[in-house]
mmCIF file of C-alpha atoms in Angstrom:
data_model
loop_
_atom_site.group_PDB
_atom_site.id
_atom_site.type_symbol
_atom_site.label_atom_id
_atom_site.label_comp_id
_atom_site.label_asym_id
_atom_site.label_seq_id
_atom_site.Cartn_x
_atom_site.Cartn_y
_atom_site.Cartn_z
ATOM 1 C CA UNK A 1 -137.935 -48.685 64.659
ATOM 2 C CA UNK A 2 -140.841 -47.159 66.525
ATOM 3 C CA UNK A 3 -141.675 -44.878 63.577
ATOM 4 C CA UNK A 4 -141.715 -47.840 61.250
ATOM 5 C CA UNK A 5 -144.094 -49.631 63.620
ATOM 6 C CA UNK A 6 -146.491 -46.751 63.806
ATOM 7 C CA UNK A 7 -146.679 -46.400 59.986
ATOM 8 C CA UNK A 8 -147.043 -50.146 59.562
ATOM 9 C CA UNK A 9 -149.828 -50.137 62.228
ATOM 10 C CA UNK A 10 -151.578 -47.281 60.479
ATOM 11 C CA UNK A 11 -151.430 -49.141 57.230
ATOM 12 C CA UNK A 12 -152.862 -52.255 58.785
ATOM 13 C CA UNK A 13 -155.599 -50.256 60.470
ATOM 14 C CA UNK A 14 -156.479 -48.744 57.140
ATOM 15 C CA UNK A 15 -156.575 -52.155 55.540
ATOM 16 C CA UNK A 16 -158.893 -53.467 58.207
ATOM 17 C CA UNK A 17 -161.107 -50.386 57.905
ATOM 18 C CA UNK A 18 -161.304 -50.983 54.133
ATOM 19 C CA UNK A 19 -162.160 -54.618 54.660
ATOM 20 C CA UNK A 20 -164.978 -53.634 57.089
ATOM 21 C CA UNK A 21 -166.304 -51.106 54.650
ATOM 22 C CA UNK A 22 -166.393 -53.747 51.908
ATOM 23 C CA UNK A 23 -168.274 -56.093 54.258
ATOM 24 C CA UNK A 24 -170.665 -53.296 55.068
ATOM 25 C CA UNK A 25 -171.203 -52.524 51.354
ATOM 26 C CA UNK A 26 -171.994 -56.185 50.545
ATOM 27 C CA UNK A 27 -174.634 -56.178 53.219
ATOM 28 C CA UNK A 28 -176.384 -53.098 51.792
ATOM 29 C CA UNK A 29 -176.067 -54.270 48.180
ATOM 30 C CA UNK A 30 -177.656 -57.569 49.240
ATOM 31 C CA UNK A 31 -180.701 -55.514 50.332
ATOM 32 C CA UNK A 32 -180.662 -53.426 47.156
ATOM 33 C CA UNK A 33 -179.416 -50.149 48.434
ATOM 34 C CA UNK A 34 -177.733 -47.593 46.202
ATOM 35 C CA UNK A 35 -175.692 -44.493 46.406
ATOM 36 C CA UNK A 36 -177.246 -41.085 46.964
ATOM 37 C CA UNK A 37 -175.628 -37.983 48.559
ATOM 38 C CA UNK A 38 -178.557 -37.843 50.977
ATOM 39 C CA UNK A 39 -179.574 -40.879 52.999
ATOM 40 C CA UNK A 40 -183.235 -42.051 52.276
ATOM 41 C CA UNK A 41 -184.246 -45.284 54.079
ATOM 42 C CA UNK A 42 -187.587 -45.515 52.250
ATOM 43 C CA UNK A 43 -185.776 -45.502 48.859
ATOM 44 C CA UNK A 44 -182.738 -47.464 50.099
ATOM 45 C CA UNK A 45 -180.175 -44.716 49.324
ATOM 46 C CA UNK A 46 -177.025 -44.064 51.370
ATOM 47 C CA UNK A 47 -174.182 -41.563 50.948
ATOM 48 C CA UNK A 48 -171.536 -44.019 52.075
ATOM 49 C CA UNK A 49 -172.211 -46.570 49.290
ATOM 50 C CA UNK A 50 -168.935 -45.707 47.630
ATOM 51 C CA UNK A 51 -165.552 -47.403 47.287
ATOM 52 C CA UNK A 52 -163.554 -46.917 50.504
ATOM 53 C CA UNK A 53 -160.953 -44.621 48.815
ATOM 54 C CA UNK A 54 -163.723 -42.214 47.673
ATOM 55 C CA UNK A 55 -165.083 -41.686 51.304
ATOM 56 C CA UNK A 56 -163.991 -38.701 53.307
ATOM 57 C CA UNK A 57 -161.414 -39.458 56.018
ATOM 58 C CA UNK A 58 -164.121 -38.924 58.611
ATOM 59 C CA UNK A 59 -166.299 -41.539 56.900
ATOM 60 C CA UNK A 60 -163.361 -43.880 56.490
ATOM 61 C CA UNK A 61 -162.746 -43.649 60.206
ATOM 62 C CA UNK A 62 -166.256 -44.855 60.905
ATOM 63 C CA UNK A 63 -165.009 -48.280 60.062
ATOM 64 C CA UNK A 64 -162.137 -48.000 62.635
ATOM 65 C CA UNK A 65 -163.933 -50.183 65.061
ATOM 66 C CA UNK A 66 -163.020 -53.296 62.989
ATOM 67 C CA UNK A 67 -159.388 -52.548 63.721
ATOM 68 C CA UNK A 68 -160.094 -51.803 67.380
ATOM 69 C CA UNK A 69 -161.980 -55.121 67.798
ATOM 70 C CA UNK A 70 -159.118 -57.099 66.264
ATOM 71 C CA UNK A 71 -156.685 -55.417 68.644
ATOM 72 C CA UNK A 72 -158.929 -56.215 71.654
ATOM 73 C CA UNK A 73 -159.188 -59.861 70.496
ATOM 74 C CA UNK A 74 -155.466 -60.122 70.111
ATOM 75 C CA UNK A 75 -154.841 -58.660 73.597
ATOM 76 C CA UNK A 76 -157.298 -61.052 75.121
ATOM 77 C CA UNK A 77 -155.845 -64.154 73.392
ATOM 78 C CA UNK A 78 -152.288 -63.045 74.060
#
């Protein structure tokens, strides 16, 4: 049903957002960044260096572009 499709799509979007956050974390860890509630570029501290599920919904949605890009690629490639 349509409702099932929406909930499945939301779950897929969340999965892709989490995958993108993990990719982003690995990049920052590679450059020796750590968690801090306040961002400090000089000390390499960032408030989003947390597991995805510990982020606020607003911060989780910052990774939504990963899902959007996959959708655009799928549309382009039919």
